[in-house]
Coordinates of C-alpha atoms in Angstrom, one line a residue:
M1 CA 117.5 -27.7 -249.0
I2 CA 118.8 -30.7 -247.1
R3 CA 122.6 -30.8 -246.9
I4 CA 123.9 -34.4 -246.6
E5 CA 127.4 -35.2 -245.4
M6 CA 128.6 -37.6 -248.1
N7 CA 132.1 -38.6 -249.0
F8 CA 133.2 -39.4 -252.5
Y9 CA 136.4 -41.5 -253.1
G10 CA 138.0 -42.2 -256.4
D11 CA 138.7 -45.8 -255.6
L12 CA 135.0 -46.4 -255.2
I13 CA 134.2 -45.1 -258.8
Y14 CA 134.4 -48.0 -261.2
L15 CA 134.0 -46.6 -264.8
N16 CA 133.3 -48.8 -267.8
R17 CA 133.7 -51.9 -265.6
D18 CA 132.0 -55.2 -266.5
F19 CA 131.2 -57.7 -263.9
S20 CA 129.9 -61.3 -264.6
D21 CA 127.0 -60.7 -262.2
R22 CA 125.7 -58.7 -259.2
E23 CA 127.3 -61.1 -256.7
E24 CA 130.8 -60.6 -258.2
M25 CA 130.3 -56.9 -258.2
F26 CA 129.2 -56.8 -254.5
N27 CA 132.0 -59.2 -253.5
E28 CA 134.7 -57.1 -255.0
I29 CA 133.5 -53.7 -253.9
G30 CA 132.3 -55.0 -250.5
T31 CA 135.8 -56.3 -249.8
V32 CA 137.3 -52.9 -250.6
L33 CA 134.6 -51.2 -248.3
I34 CA 135.3 -53.7 -245.4
E35 CA 139.1 -53.2 -245.8
K36 CA 138.6 -49.4 -245.7
G37 CA 136.5 -49.9 -242.5
M38 CA 133.5 -48.1 -244.2
V39 CA 131.2 -51.0 -243.5
K40 CA 130.8 -53.8 -241.1
P41 CA 132.2 -57.3 -242.0
V42 CA 128.6 -58.5 -242.7
Y43 CA 128.1 -56.0 -245.6
I44 CA 128.4 -58.3 -248.5
E45 CA 126.0 -60.9 -247.0
E46 CA 123.6 -58.1 -246.1
I47 CA 123.6 -56.4 -249.4
L48 CA 123.0 -59.6 -251.2
K49 CA 120.1 -60.4 -248.9
R50 CA 118.6 -57.0 -249.1
E51 CA 118.5 -57.1 -252.9
E52 CA 116.6 -60.4 -252.7
S53 CA 113.9 -58.9 -250.5
F54 CA 113.9 -55.3 -251.7
P55 CA 115.2 -55.1 -255.3
T56 CA 116.7 -51.8 -256.5
G57 CA 116.8 -52.0 -260.3
I58 CA 115.0 -49.0 -262.0
D59 CA 114.3 -48.6 -265.6
L60 CA 114.1 -44.9 -266.3
G61 CA 113.4 -45.3 -270.0
Y62 CA 116.4 -43.7 -271.3
M63 CA 118.8 -45.5 -268.8
Q64 CA 118.7 -48.4 -266.4
V65 CA 120.1 -47.9 -263.0
A66 CA 120.2 -49.5 -259.5
M67 CA 120.8 -48.1 -256.0
P68 CA 121.7 -51.0 -253.8
H69 CA 122.1 -50.3 -250.1
V70 CA 122.0 -51.9 -246.6
E71 CA 120.6 -50.9 -243.3
A72 CA 122.4 -48.0 -241.6
K73 CA 123.5 -50.4 -238.7
H74 CA 125.9 -52.2 -241.2
V75 CA 127.7 -48.9 -242.1
N76 CA 130.5 -46.9 -240.5
D77 CA 130.8 -44.0 -243.0
N78 CA 128.7 -42.0 -245.4
A79 CA 130.0 -42.7 -248.9
M80 CA 128.8 -44.1 -252.3
F81 CA 130.2 -46.4 -254.9
V82 CA 129.5 -45.9 -258.5
V83 CA 129.8 -48.4 -261.3
T84 CA 129.2 -47.8 -265.0
T85 CA 129.1 -50.7 -267.3
K86 CA 128.5 -51.2 -271.0
K87 CA 127.4 -54.8 -270.5
G88 CA 125.1 -54.0 -267.6
V89 CA 124.5 -55.8 -264.2
E90 CA 121.2 -57.5 -263.8
F91 CA 119.1 -56.3 -260.9
E92 CA 115.5 -57.3 -260.2
N93 CA 113.0 -54.4 -260.9
A94 CA 112.1 -52.4 -257.9
E95 CA 108.8 -51.4 -259.4
D96 CA 107.4 -54.6 -260.8
D97 CA 108.4 -58.1 -261.9
G98 CA 111.3 -58.5 -264.3
I99 CA 114.9 -57.8 -264.6
V100 CA 116.7 -54.4 -265.2
N101 CA 120.0 -54.6 -266.9
S102 CA 121.5 -51.6 -264.9
K103 CA 124.2 -49.6 -266.7
I104 CA 124.9 -47.3 -263.7
I105 CA 124.9 -48.6 -260.1
F106 CA 124.9 -46.1 -257.3
G107 CA 125.8 -47.9 -254.1
L108 CA 124.6 -46.0 -251.1
I109 CA 126.6 -46.3 -247.9
V110 CA 124.8 -44.2 -245.3
K111 CA 125.2 -44.6 -241.5
D112 CA 122.3 -42.5 -240.4
S113 CA 118.9 -44.0 -241.2
E114 CA 117.1 -40.6 -241.3
K115 CA 119.7 -39.2 -243.7
H116 CA 119.5 -42.4 -245.7
L117 CA 116.0 -41.5 -246.9
D118 CA 117.0 -37.9 -247.6
F119 CA 119.9 -39.2 -249.8
L120 CA 117.6 -41.7 -251.6
M121 CA 115.4 -38.7 -252.5
K122 CA 118.4 -36.7 -253.7
L123 CA 119.4 -39.7 -255.9
V124 CA 115.9 -39.9 -257.3
E125 CA 116.1 -36.2 -258.2
L126 CA 119.3 -36.9 -260.1
Y127 CA 117.4 -39.5 -262.1
Q128 CA 115.3 -36.8 -263.5
K129 CA 118.4 -35.2 -265.1
E130 CA 119.0 -37.3 -268.2
D131 CA 121.9 -35.2 -269.4
V132 CA 123.7 -35.6 -266.2
L133 CA 123.3 -39.3 -266.0
K134 CA 124.5 -39.7 -269.6
K135 CA 127.4 -37.6 -268.8
I136 CA 128.3 -40.0 -265.8
Y137 CA 127.7 -43.0 -268.0
D138 CA 129.9 -41.7 -270.8
S139 CA 132.8 -40.5 -268.6
N140 CA 136.2 -42.1 -268.5
D141 CA 137.4 -39.6 -265.8
V142 CA 136.9 -40.4 -262.2
E143 CA 137.4 -36.8 -261.2
E144 CA 134.8 -35.6 -263.5
V145 CA 132.3 -38.1 -262.1
M146 CA 133.1 -37.1 -258.5
T147 CA 132.6 -33.4 -259.5
I148 CA 129.1 -34.2 -261.1
L149 CA 128.1 -36.2 -258.1
K150 CA 129.1 -33.4 -255.7
Q151 CA 127.3 -30.8 -257.7
N152 CA 124.1 -32.9 -257.8
L153 CA 123.9 -34.7 -254.6
I154 CA 125.3 -32.6 -251.8

C-alpha cells in the first residue's frame, strides 16, 4: 500500500458552501493557499488554465465530483481543499463533452509529481465508496470530514 504524506487543514474544508462559479471558488480558495504559502503566487491563474485544457469534472452516477489540480512546480506543500455545495459548481466533464455540476470538489495540492499520480489513484478509489462520499457531502462537521479523508486517503 502506498503511503502518501498529505496534510489536512480545517480552514481548507468548505462545507455546504455555494460559489457563483468555478472562478470565484478558485479565487477565494487560491488566495488562502497563497497567503498560507502552500502554493506559488501563480496558482489561481494556473488552476484556471489547467481546467480549460484538462477538465476534472466526473459524473459518478450517484454524485458529481471534480478534482482540480495544478502541476507540482506550482505547489509548496501537500494538502487538499474540499468543497461541498448543494448548488454545485460547474466543471467540464473529464470523460466527454458536457458539463458536470460538481457537488464535492477535491482540490489536490501535491508538490511531488510522482506522488501526485499516486494520490489521484487514491482519490479514484474513494470514488468507489458511495457511502463515504455521501457522508462527506452530508456532513456539517469539518473534523468529521478530515477524519473520513485521513481514513480513506492516507
